[in-house]
Amino acid sequence: MLNKTVVLVLSLLFLSMPAVAQNLPTVSAFSPQGTVKKVRQARATFSEAMVPFGDPRAAVDPFDITCSEAGQGRWVDPRNWVYDFARDLPAGVRCSFHVRPGLRSLAGTDVARPGDFTFSTGGPAIRRSIPYAGQKGISEDQVFILVLDGAADEATVAARAGFAVSGIQQRIGVRIVTGEDREAILAAHRWLFNDGTAREQVLLMQCRQRFPQKAQVSLIWGKGVAAASGVATEQDQILRFETRENFIAEF
């Protein structure tokens, strides 16, 4: 009697199993996911053919898309769909792809609907700096020109960035250079924008106190520096420098 009861329970469980477990077509692969830099395209692979071979129905997108960046979807082949963004995505972008309700395969079978596929380009990161990382002989009141991969929220920079200096225990805060001082420095470095870098992607920063001479200096672009969208960095980025020696003249 017990064995018959177990069989009955298992039969009922099988009948109530979700669609995914009944071998319905589904998204077998999606990329990118998580935090990824330099994104230009998203790609989805389905477990079954979704459109006839050679059908260019770009307007029939299989996903509802939530993203601040423009793009266009298209079928590469019956099972592979790609979404081409209009540009390389800057920092601070978060995108979500959700399988559309009622989506069917080429055979007319409903496609299983897993959770959203999401990715972000992370918080603003330093692409390059002047002076460059590792440079020796920087001045005690050095202004650092930071070229970012996306505009940063200055309030989070002030709160999360800083300097670690040899011989000083606590981290030192930063001062963001603005106004006429910023414009004068950028005027002397116009070449920074030759590659299409936007002005809001260039940040000028200075330590709140003078560095000692012949000291090891670490610029810490801290975890939590965010873009205007709220997407923030997930770990520290550290650039190391060394200040110049005392000037000595001997005769």
mmCIF file of N, CA, C and O in Angstrom, residues 46-148:
data_model
loop_
_atom_site.group_PDB
_atom_site.id
_atom_site.type_symbol
_atom_site.label_atom_id
_atom_site.label_comp_id
_atom_site.label_asym_id
_atom_site.label_seq_id
_atom_site.Cartn_x
_atom_site.Cartn_y
_atom_site.Cartn_z
ATOM 1 N N PHE A 46 19.275 29.992 -28.224
ATOM 2 C CA PHE A 46 18.092 29.223 -27.823
ATOM 3 C C PHE A 46 18.332 27.735 -28.078
ATOM 4 O O PHE A 46 19.108 27.351 -28.955
ATOM 5 N N SER A 47 17.639 26.908 -27.307
ATOM 6 C CA SER A 47 17.828 25.463 -27.424
ATOM 7 C C SER A 47 17.157 24.885 -28.663
ATOM 8 O O SER A 47 17.456 23.757 -29.055
ATOM 9 N N GLU A 48 16.257 25.638 -29.288
ATOM 10 C CA GLU A 48 15.590 25.208 -30.512
ATOM 11 C C GLU A 48 15.579 26.350 -31.520
ATOM 12 O O GLU A 48 15.788 27.515 -31.155
ATOM 13 N N ALA A 49 15.307 26.000 -32.783
ATOM 14 C CA ALA A 49 15.181 27.023 -33.817
ATOM 15 C C ALA A 49 13.993 27.933 -33.495
ATOM 16 O O ALA A 49 12.920 27.470 -33.118
ATOM 17 N N MET A 50 14.215 29.246 -33.659
ATOM 18 C CA MET A 50 13.190 30.228 -33.341
ATOM 19 C C MET A 50 12.608 30.892 -34.586
ATOM 20 O O MET A 50 11.455 31.321 -34.595
ATOM 21 N N VAL A 51 13.394 30.996 -35.638
ATOM 22 C CA VAL A 51 12.945 31.614 -36.892
ATOM 23 C C VAL A 51 13.448 30.752 -38.052
ATOM 24 O O VAL A 51 14.409 29.997 -37.907
ATOM 25 N N PRO A 52 12.803 30.842 -39.218
ATOM 26 C CA PRO A 52 13.299 30.086 -40.375
ATOM 27 C C PRO A 52 14.685 30.544 -40.760
ATOM 28 O O PRO A 52 15.070 31.696 -40.559
ATOM 29 N N PHE A 53 15.480 29.654 -41.303
ATOM 30 C CA PHE A 53 16.830 29.986 -41.733
ATOM 31 C C PHE A 53 16.786 31.096 -42.780
ATOM 32 O O PHE A 53 16.032 31.037 -43.746
ATOM 33 N N GLY A 54 17.589 32.135 -42.577
ATOM 34 C CA GLY A 54 17.637 33.248 -43.518
ATOM 35 C C GLY A 54 16.572 34.289 -43.302
ATOM 36 O O GLY A 54 16.510 35.281 -44.047
ATOM 37 N N ASP A 55 15.721 34.149 -42.285
ATOM 38 C CA ASP A 55 14.669 35.127 -42.015
ATOM 39 C C ASP A 55 15.268 36.311 -41.265
ATOM 40 O O ASP A 55 15.735 36.172 -40.141
ATOM 41 N N PRO A 56 15.303 37.500 -41.860
ATOM 42 C CA PRO A 56 15.936 38.663 -41.222
ATOM 43 C C PRO A 56 14.971 39.473 -40.360
ATOM 44 O O PRO A 56 15.020 40.697 -40.352
ATOM 45 N N ARG A 57 14.076 38.827 -39.634
ATOM 46 C CA ARG A 57 13.038 39.566 -38.909
ATOM 47 C C ARG A 57 13.625 40.241 -37.657
ATOM 48 O O ARG A 57 13.376 39.832 -36.529
ATOM 49 N N ALA A 58 14.396 41.286 -37.904
ATOM 50 C CA ALA A 58 15.048 41.972 -36.778
ATOM 51 C C ALA A 58 14.035 42.577 -35.830
ATOM 52 O O ALA A 58 14.309 42.785 -34.656
ATOM 53 N N ALA A 59 12.828 42.901 -36.336
ATOM 54 C CA ALA A 59 11.820 43.550 -35.486
ATOM 55 C C ALA A 59 11.214 42.577 -34.483
ATOM 56 O O ALA A 59 10.615 42.982 -33.497
ATOM 57 N N VAL A 60 11.351 41.267 -34.728
ATOM 58 C CA VAL A 60 10.774 40.270 -33.829
ATOM 59 C C VAL A 60 11.810 39.947 -32.754
ATOM 60 O O VAL A 60 12.492 38.926 -32.810
ATOM 61 N N ASP A 61 11.950 40.836 -31.796
ATOM 62 C CA ASP A 61 12.916 40.615 -30.727
ATOM 63 C C ASP A 61 12.320 39.674 -29.679
ATOM 64 O O ASP A 61 11.162 39.834 -29.282
ATOM 65 N N PRO A 62 13.098 38.709 -29.208
ATOM 66 C CA PRO A 62 12.576 37.755 -28.229
ATOM 67 C C PRO A 62 12.575 38.267 -26.793
ATOM 68 O O PRO A 62 12.070 37.584 -25.911
ATOM 69 N N PHE A 63 13.133 39.455 -26.568
ATOM 70 C CA PHE A 63 13.264 39.968 -25.207
ATOM 71 C C PHE A 63 12.607 41.340 -25.052
ATOM 72 O O PHE A 63 12.597 42.149 -25.982
ATOM 73 N N ASP A 64 12.080 41.581 -23.853
ATOM 74 C CA ASP A 64 11.781 42.940 -23.419
ATOM 75 C C ASP A 64 13.057 43.468 -22.781
ATOM 76 O O ASP A 64 13.630 42.825 -21.886
ATOM 77 N N ILE A 65 13.519 44.625 -23.235
ATOM 78 C CA ILE A 65 14.836 45.127 -22.841
ATOM 79 C C ILE A 65 14.693 46.409 -22.038
ATOM 80 O O ILE A 65 13.993 47.338 -22.442
ATOM 81 N N THR A 66 15.367 46.441 -20.907
ATOM 82 C CA THR A 66 15.445 47.655 -20.093
ATOM 83 C C THR A 66 16.896 48.103 -20.066
ATOM 84 O O THR A 66 17.751 47.442 -19.467
ATOM 85 N N CYS A 67 17.183 49.207 -20.749
ATOM 86 C CA CYS A 67 18.570 49.678 -20.848
ATOM 87 C C CYS A 67 18.554 51.141 -21.267
ATOM 88 O O CYS A 67 17.724 51.549 -22.086
ATOM 89 N N SER A 68 19.476 51.912 -20.737
ATOM 90 C CA SER A 68 19.549 53.341 -21.071
ATOM 91 C C SER A 68 20.238 53.589 -22.405
ATOM 92 O O SER A 68 20.204 54.703 -22.923
ATOM 93 N N GLU A 69 20.872 52.562 -22.966
ATOM 94 C CA GLU A 69 21.612 52.706 -24.210
ATOM 95 C C GLU A 69 20.837 52.133 -25.387
ATOM 96 O O GLU A 69 20.191 51.090 -25.277
ATOM 97 N N ALA A 70 20.911 52.826 -26.531
ATOM 98 C CA ALA A 70 20.190 52.395 -27.727
ATOM 99 C C ALA A 70 20.882 51.209 -28.384
ATOM 100 O O ALA A 70 22.098 51.027 -28.273
ATOM 101 N N GLY A 71 20.081 50.402 -29.100
ATOM 102 C CA GLY A 71 20.630 49.263 -29.809
ATOM 103 C C GLY A 71 19.608 48.674 -30.763
ATOM 104 O O GLY A 71 18.475 49.154 -30.854
ATOM 105 N N GLN A 72 20.004 47.624 -31.466
ATOM 106 C CA GLN A 72 19.133 46.984 -32.449
ATOM 107 C C GLN A 72 19.345 45.477 -32.398
ATOM 108 O O GLN A 72 20.483 45.002 -32.429
ATOM 109 N N GLY A 73 18.248 44.715 -32.338
ATOM 110 C CA GLY A 73 18.326 43.267 -32.310
ATOM 111 C C GLY A 73 18.238 42.669 -33.702
ATOM 112 O O GLY A 73 17.629 43.245 -34.605
ATOM 113 N N ARG A 74 18.826 41.484 -33.873
ATOM 114 C CA ARG A 74 18.748 40.775 -35.161
ATOM 115 C C ARG A 74 19.054 39.300 -34.933
ATOM 116 O O ARG A 74 19.763 38.918 -34.000
ATOM 117 N N TRP A 75 18.503 38.457 -35.821
ATOM 118 C CA TRP A 75 18.780 37.026 -35.797
ATOM 119 C C TRP A 75 19.982 36.731 -36.679
ATOM 120 O O TRP A 75 20.017 37.084 -37.847
ATOM 121 N N VAL A 76 20.979 36.058 -36.115
ATOM 122 C CA VAL A 76 22.160 35.650 -36.871
ATOM 123 C C VAL A 76 21.871 34.356 -37.629
ATOM 124 O O VAL A 76 22.290 34.165 -38.765
ATOM 125 N N ASP A 77 21.143 33.454 -36.973
ATOM 126 C CA ASP A 77 20.706 32.194 -37.561
ATOM 127 C C ASP A 77 19.459 31.764 -36.784
ATOM 128 O O ASP A 77 19.021 32.489 -35.886
ATOM 129 N N PRO A 78 18.858 30.617 -37.087
ATOM 130 C CA PRO A 78 17.590 30.244 -36.431
ATOM 131 C C PRO A 78 17.643 30.184 -34.910
ATOM 132 O O PRO A 78 16.603 30.355 -34.251
ATOM 133 N N ARG A 79 18.818 29.974 -34.311
ATOM 134 C CA ARG A 79 18.893 29.813 -32.846
ATOM 135 C C ARG A 79 19.627 30.947 -32.147
ATOM 136 O O ARG A 79 19.552 31.051 -30.917
ATOM 137 N N ASN A 80 20.344 31.776 -32.864
ATOM 138 C CA ASN A 80 21.183 32.799 -32.241
ATOM 139 C C ASN A 80 20.701 34.206 -32.576
ATOM 140 O O ASN A 80 20.530 34.556 -33.746
ATOM 141 N N TRP A 81 20.499 34.988 -31.527
ATOM 142 C CA TRP A 81 20.021 36.363 -31.641
ATOM 143 C C TRP A 81 21.033 37.274 -30.970
ATOM 144 O O TRP A 81 21.601 36.938 -29.919
ATOM 145 N N VAL A 82 21.306 38.425 -31.591
ATOM 146 C CA VAL A 82 22.245 39.383 -31.004
ATOM 147 C C VAL A 82 21.594 40.759 -30.918
ATOM 148 O O VAL A 82 20.684 41.086 -31.680
ATOM 149 N N TYR A 83 22.077 41.530 -29.968
ATOM 150 C CA TYR A 83 21.620 42.909 -29.787
ATOM 151 C C TYR A 83 22.851 43.790 -29.880
ATOM 152 O O TYR A 83 23.741 43.753 -29.018
ATOM 153 N N ASP A 84 22.946 44.573 -30.964
ATOM 154 C CA ASP A 84 24.091 45.452 -31.205
ATOM 155 C C ASP A 84 23.818 46.834 -30.621
ATOM 156 O O ASP A 84 22.842 47.494 -31.014
ATOM 157 N N PHE A 85 24.669 47.261 -29.702
ATOM 158 C CA PHE A 85 24.534 48.601 -29.140
ATOM 159 C C PHE A 85 25.108 49.627 -30.123
ATOM 160 O O PHE A 85 25.989 49.318 -30.926
ATOM 161 N N ALA A 86 24.608 50.845 -30.026
ATOM 162 C CA ALA A 86 25.024 51.898 -30.957
ATOM 163 C C ALA A 86 26.461 52.346 -30.712
ATOM 164 O O ALA A 86 27.081 52.952 -31.589
ATOM 165 N N ARG A 87 27.011 52.037 -29.551
ATOM 166 C CA ARG A 87 28.392 52.425 -29.229
ATOM 167 C C ARG A 87 28.925 51.481 -28.159
ATOM 168 O O ARG A 87 28.172 50.709 -27.549
ATOM 169 N N ASP A 88 30.237 51.532 -27.941
ATOM 170 C CA ASP A 88 30.811 50.813 -26.809
ATOM 171 C C ASP A 88 30.232 51.419 -25.534
ATOM 172 O O ASP A 88 30.278 52.642 -25.354
ATOM 173 N N LEU A 89 29.716 50.581 -24.667
ATOM 174 C CA LEU A 89 29.023 51.105 -23.490
ATOM 175 C C LEU A 89 30.000 51.707 -22.488
ATOM 176 O O LEU A 89 31.005 51.079 -22.129
ATOM 177 N N PRO A 90 29.721 52.910 -22.004
ATOM 178 C CA PRO A 90 30.565 53.514 -20.969
ATOM 179 C C PRO A 90 30.258 52.893 -19.608
ATOM 180 O O PRO A 90 29.363 52.044 -19.477
ATOM 181 N N ALA A 91 30.993 53.320 -18.601
ATOM 182 C CA ALA A 91 30.715 52.863 -17.238
ATOM 183 C C ALA A 91 29.350 53.368 -16.787
ATOM 184 O O ALA A 91 28.818 54.345 -17.315
ATOM 185 N N GLY A 92 28.775 52.677 -15.820
ATOM 186 C CA GLY A 92 27.521 53.132 -15.211
ATOM 187 C C GLY A 92 26.266 52.670 -15.910
ATOM 188 O O GLY A 92 25.173 53.130 -15.572
ATOM 189 N N VAL A 93 26.371 51.726 -16.862
ATOM 190 C CA VAL A 93 25.200 51.250 -17.599
ATOM 191 C C VAL A 93 24.770 49.897 -17.041
ATOM 192 O O VAL A 93 25.596 49.007 -16.827
ATOM 193 N N ARG A 94 23.472 49.749 -16.819
ATOM 194 C CA ARG A 94 22.906 48.464 -16.388
ATOM 195 C C ARG A 94 21.790 48.088 -17.356
ATOM 196 O O ARG A 94 20.909 48.904 -17.631
ATOM 197 N N CYS A 95 21.818 46.871 -17.890
ATOM 198 C CA CYS A 95 20.826 46.412 -18.862
ATOM 199 C C CYS A 95 20.210 45.096 -18.402
ATOM 200 O O CYS A 95 20.889 44.255 -17.805
ATOM 201 N N SER A 96 18.918 44.927 -18.714
ATOM 202 C CA SER A 96 18.190 43.722 -18.335
ATOM 203 C C SER A 96 17.403 43.209 -19.534
ATOM 204 O O SER A 96 16.749 43.989 -20.240
ATOM 205 N N PHE A 97 17.459 41.900 -19.778
ATOM 206 C CA PHE A 97 16.762 41.247 -20.888
ATOM 207 C C PHE A 97 15.808 40.200 -20.315
ATOM 208 O O PHE A 97 16.247 39.289 -19.595
ATOM 209 N N HIS A 98 14.519 40.334 -20.647
ATOM 210 C CA HIS A 98 13.500 39.428 -20.120
ATOM 211 C C HIS A 98 12.756 38.780 -21.284
ATOM 212 O O HIS A 98 12.281 39.477 -22.194
ATOM 213 N N VAL A 99 12.663 37.445 -21.286
ATOM 214 C CA VAL A 99 11.978 36.734 -22.363
ATOM 215 C C VAL A 99 10.534 37.209 -22.452
ATOM 216 O O VAL A 99 9.808 37.247 -21.456
ATOM 217 N N ARG A 100 10.107 37.585 -23.648
ATOM 218 C CA ARG A 100 8.772 38.140 -23.840
ATOM 219 C C ARG A 100 7.680 37.103 -23.554
ATOM 220 O O ARG A 100 7.825 35.933 -23.946
ATOM 221 N N PRO A 101 6.600 37.515 -22.905
ATOM 222 C CA PRO A 101 5.483 36.597 -22.694
ATOM 223 C C PRO A 101 4.919 36.125 -24.041
ATOM 224 O O PRO A 101 4.810 36.899 -24.991
ATOM 225 N N GLY A 102 4.609 34.852 -24.124
ATOM 226 C CA GLY A 102 4.018 34.314 -25.339
ATOM 227 C C GLY A 102 5.007 33.990 -26.434
ATOM 228 O O GLY A 102 4.606 33.610 -27.540
ATOM 229 N N LEU A 103 6.313 34.105 -26.163
ATOM 230 C CA LEU A 103 7.310 33.801 -27.184
ATOM 231 C C LEU A 103 7.262 32.311 -27.519
ATOM 232 O O LEU A 103 7.251 31.459 -26.623
ATOM 233 N N ARG A 104 7.252 32.001 -28.818
ATOM 234 C CA ARG A 104 7.195 30.604 -29.260
ATOM 235 C C ARG A 104 8.364 30.290 -30.193
ATOM 236 O O ARG A 104 8.877 31.150 -30.902
ATOM 237 N N SER A 105 8.730 29.029 -30.192
ATOM 238 C CA SER A 105 9.777 28.558 -31.091
ATOM 239 C C SER A 105 9.207 28.415 -32.498
ATOM 240 O O SER A 105 7.998 28.584 -32.728
ATOM 241 N N LEU A 106 10.059 28.080 -33.451
ATOM 242 C CA LEU A 106 9.609 27.881 -34.821
ATOM 243 C C LEU A 106 8.586 26.753 -34.910
ATOM 244 O O LEU A 106 7.670 26.790 -35.735
ATOM 245 N N ALA A 107 8.694 25.784 -33.999
ATOM 246 C CA ALA A 107 7.756 24.656 -33.976
ATOM 247 C C ALA A 107 6.436 25.016 -33.309
ATOM 248 O O ALA A 107 5.511 24.192 -33.264
ATOM 249 N N GLY A 108 6.327 26.231 -32.780
ATOM 250 C CA GLY A 108 5.091 26.674 -32.149
ATOM 251 C C GLY A 108 4.988 26.355 -30.675
ATOM 252 O O GLY A 108 3.915 26.492 -30.076
ATOM 253 N N THR A 109 6.103 25.969 -30.039
ATOM 254 C CA THR A 109 6.103 25.633 -28.615
ATOM 255 C C THR A 109 6.472 26.856 -27.790
ATOM 256 O O THR A 109 7.396 27.599 -28.137
ATOM 257 N N ASP A 110 5.759 27.060 -26.689
ATOM 258 C CA ASP A 110 6.069 28.181 -25.797
ATOM 259 C C ASP A 110 7.491 28.051 -25.254
ATOM 260 O O ASP A 110 7.921 26.964 -24.858
ATOM 261 N N VAL A 111 8.199 29.167 -25.224
ATOM 262 C CA VAL A 111 9.559 29.187 -24.689
ATOM 263 C C VAL A 111 9.500 29.394 -23.181
ATOM 264 O O VAL A 111 8.758 30.250 -22.683
ATOM 265 N N ALA A 112 10.238 28.575 -22.464
ATOM 266 C CA ALA A 112 10.301 28.727 -21.014
ATOM 267 C C ALA A 112 10.867 30.094 -20.665
ATOM 268 O O ALA A 112 11.720 30.625 -21.372
ATOM 269 N N ARG A 113 10.373 30.667 -19.566
ATOM 270 C CA ARG A 113 10.766 32.020 -19.186
ATOM 271 C C ARG A 113 11.565 31.993 -17.881
ATOM 272 O O ARG A 113 10.987 31.986 -16.786
ATOM 273 N N PRO A 114 12.897 31.949 -17.984
ATOM 274 C CA PRO A 114 13.728 32.008 -16.776
ATOM 275 C C PRO A 114 13.737 33.426 -16.216
ATOM 276 O O PRO A 114 13.022 34.308 -16.709
ATOM 277 N N GLY A 115 14.561 33.673 -15.211
ATOM 278 C CA GLY A 115 14.678 35.023 -14.680
ATOM 279 C C GLY A 115 15.359 35.951 -15.674
ATOM 280 O O GLY A 115 15.800 35.538 -16.752
ATOM 281 N N ASP A 116 15.443 37.220 -15.310
ATOM 282 C CA ASP A 116 16.071 38.203 -16.196
ATOM 283 C C ASP A 116 17.562 37.894 -16.381
ATOM 284 O O ASP A 116 18.234 37.383 -15.488
ATOM 285 N N PHE A 117 18.048 38.229 -17.577
ATOM 286 C CA PHE A 117 19.482 38.196 -17.842
ATOM 287 C C PHE A 117 19.974 39.641 -17.727
ATOM 288 O O PHE A 117 19.511 40.523 -18.456
ATOM 289 N N THR A 118 20.882 39.894 -16.816
ATOM 290 C CA THR A 118 21.302 41.270 -16.552
ATOM 291 C C THR A 118 22.827 41.384 -16.574
ATOM 292 O O THR A 118 23.557 40.428 -16.298
ATOM 293 N N PHE A 119 23.288 42.572 -16.895
ATOM 294 C CA PHE A 119 24.707 42.883 -16.785
ATOM 295 C C PHE A 119 24.851 44.375 -16.539
ATOM 296 O O PHE A 119 23.936 45.162 -16.774
ATOM 297 N N SER A 120 26.009 44.761 -16.048
ATOM 298 C CA SER A 120 26.335 46.185 -15.918
ATOM 299 C C SER A 120 27.783 46.384 -16.326
ATOM 300 O O SER A 120 28.577 45.440 -16.324
ATOM 301 N N THR A 121 28.103 47.613 -16.687
ATOM 302 C CA THR A 121 29.482 47.937 -17.051
ATOM 303 C C THR A 121 30.273 48.442 -15.849
ATOM 304 O O THR A 121 31.401 48.921 -16.002
ATOM 305 N N GLY A 122 29.679 48.344 -14.663
ATOM 306 C CA GLY A 122 30.395 48.709 -13.452
ATOM 307 C C GLY A 122 30.528 50.208 -13.261
ATOM 308 O O GLY A 122 30.108 51.009 -14.094
ATOM 309 N N GLY A 123 31.106 50.580 -12.152
ATOM 310 C CA GLY A 123 31.321 51.991 -11.877
ATOM 311 C C GLY A 123 32.467 52.559 -12.698
ATOM 312 O O GLY A 123 33.203 51.824 -13.361
ATOM 313 N N PRO A 124 32.649 53.886 -12.676
ATOM 314 C CA PRO A 124 33.717 54.523 -13.463
ATOM 315 C C PRO A 124 35.098 54.028 -13.026
ATOM 316 O O PRO A 124 35.397 53.978 -11.834
ATOM 317 N N ALA A 125 35.922 53.684 -14.002
ATOM 318 C CA ALA A 125 37.288 53.243 -13.730
ATOM 319 C C ALA A 125 38.275 54.184 -14.426
ATOM 320 O O ALA A 125 37.928 54.861 -15.397
ATOM 321 N N ILE A 126 39.500 54.213 -13.926
ATOM 322 C CA ILE A 126 40.543 55.062 -14.515
ATOM 323 C C ILE A 126 41.148 54.345 -15.719
ATOM 324 O O ILE A 126 41.716 53.257 -15.589
ATOM 325 N N ARG A 127 41.015 54.946 -16.894
ATOM 326 C CA ARG A 127 41.624 54.393 -18.112
ATOM 327 C C ARG A 127 43.095 54.768 -18.217
ATOM 328 O O ARG A 127 43.927 53.945 -18.590
ATOM 329 N N ARG A 128 43.411 56.009 -17.917
ATOM 330 C CA ARG A 128 44.807 56.456 -17.917
ATOM 331 C C ARG A 128 44.912 57.702 -17.046
ATOM 332 O O ARG A 128 43.904 58.328 -16.713
ATOM 333 N N SER A 129 46.137 58.037 -16.703
ATOM 334 C CA SER A 129 46.339 59.183 -15.807
ATOM 335 C C SER A 129 47.570 59.967 -16.226
ATOM 336 O O SER A 129 48.475 59.453 -16.878
ATOM 337 N N ILE A 130 47.557 61.247 -15.852
ATOM 338 C CA ILE A 130 48.724 62.115 -15.976
ATOM 339 C C ILE A 130 48.956 62.726 -14.585
ATOM 340 O O ILE A 130 48.065 63.420 -14.075
ATOM 341 N N PRO A 131 50.120 62.427 -13.959
ATOM 342 C CA PRO A 131 51.209 61.569 -14.431
ATOM 343 C C PRO A 131 50.757 60.108 -14.522
ATOM 344 O O PRO A 131 49.783 59.713 -13.909
ATOM 345 N N TYR A 132 51.498 59.305 -15.295
ATOM 346 C CA TYR A 132 51.126 57.913 -15.497
ATOM 347 C C TYR A 132 51.458 57.085 -14.251
ATOM 348 O O TYR A 132 52.338 57.441 -13.454
ATOM 349 N N ALA A 133 50.741 55.984 -14.084
ATOM 350 C CA ALA A 133 50.969 55.110 -12.936
ATOM 351 C C ALA A 133 52.399 54.598 -12.935
ATOM 352 O O ALA A 133 52.926 54.178 -13.963
ATOM 353 N N GLY A 134 53.051 54.662 -11.770
ATOM 354 C CA GLY A 134 54.434 54.224 -11.643
ATOM 355 C C GLY A 134 55.448 55.327 -11.798
ATOM 356 O O GLY A 134 56.650 55.098 -11.594
ATOM 357 N N GLN A 135 54.994 56.529 -12.152
ATOM 358 C CA GLN A 135 55.939 57.619 -12.402
ATOM 359 C C GLN A 135 56.589 58.083 -11.103
ATOM 360 O O GLN A 135 55.942 58.192 -10.059
ATOM 361 N N LYS A 136 57.874 58.394 -11.191
ATOM 362 C CA LYS A 136 58.627 58.936 -10.066
ATOM 363 C C LYS A 136 58.888 60.419 -10.303
ATOM 364 O O LYS A 136 58.882 60.884 -11.431
ATOM 365 N N GLY A 137 59.099 61.136 -9.219
ATOM 366 C CA GLY A 137 59.425 62.548 -9.338
ATOM 367 C C GLY A 137 58.230 63.471 -9.426
ATOM 368 O O GLY A 137 58.354 64.606 -9.901
ATOM 369 N N ILE A 138 57.049 63.010 -8.965
ATOM 370 C CA ILE A 138 55.893 63.912 -8.987
ATOM 371 C C ILE A 138 56.070 64.983 -7.920
ATOM 372 O O ILE A 138 56.817 64.812 -6.954
ATOM 373 N N SER A 139 55.386 66.106 -8.091
ATOM 374 C CA SER A 139 55.557 67.228 -7.165
ATOM 375 C C SER A 139 54.742 67.019 -5.889
ATOM 376 O O SER A 139 53.832 66.196 -5.832
ATOM 377 N N GLU A 140 55.068 67.814 -4.877
ATOM 378 C CA GLU A 140 54.398 67.685 -3.582
ATOM 379 C C GLU A 140 52.938 68.131 -3.635
ATOM 380 O O GLU A 140 52.137 67.722 -2.798
ATOM 381 N N ASP A 141 52.592 68.982 -4.619
ATOM 382 C CA ASP A 141 51.217 69.453 -4.748
ATOM 383 C C ASP A 141 50.618 69.006 -6.090
ATOM 384 O O ASP A 141 49.828 69.712 -6.696
ATOM 385 N N GLN A 142 51.021 67.822 -6.510
ATOM 386 C CA GLN A 142 50.652 67.303 -7.829
ATOM 387 C C GLN A 142 49.134 67.304 -8.064
ATOM 388 O O GLN A 142 48.360 66.888 -7.209
ATOM 389 N N VAL A 143 48.727 67.771 -9.256
ATOM 390 C CA VAL A 143 47.349 67.623 -9.721
ATOM 391 C C VAL A 143 47.319 66.419 -10.658
ATOM 392 O O VAL A 143 48.116 66.333 -11.592
ATOM 393 N N PHE A 144 46.419 65.481 -10.406
ATOM 394 C CA PHE A 144 46.309 64.272 -11.206
ATOM 395 C C PHE A 144 45.157 64.425 -12.197
ATOM 396 O O PHE A 144 44.029 64.752 -11.808
ATOM 397 N N ILE A 145 45.469 64.209 -13.467
ATOM 398 C CA ILE A 145 44.440 64.220 -14.518
ATOM 399 C C ILE A 145 44.031 62.771 -14.758
ATOM 400 O O ILE A 145 44.854 61.951 -15.182
ATOM 401 N N LEU A 146 42.784 62.461 -14.469
ATOM 402 C CA LEU A 146 42.293 61.091 -14.591
ATOM 403 C C LEU A 146 41.295 61.004 -15.750
ATOM 404 O O LEU A 146 40.298 61.716 -15.764
ATOM 405 N N VAL A 147 41.610 60.154 -16.717
ATOM 406 C CA VAL A 147 40.696 59.906 -17.832
ATOM 407 C C VAL A 147 39.916 58.642 -17.496
ATOM 408 O O VAL A 147 40.505 57.557 -17.349
ATOM 409 N N LEU A 148 38.601 58.783 -17.356
ATOM 410 C CA LEU A 148 37.741 57.689 -16.900
ATOM 411 C C LEU A 148 37.010 57.041 -18.072
ATOM 412 O O LEU A 148 36.924 57.613 -19.161
#
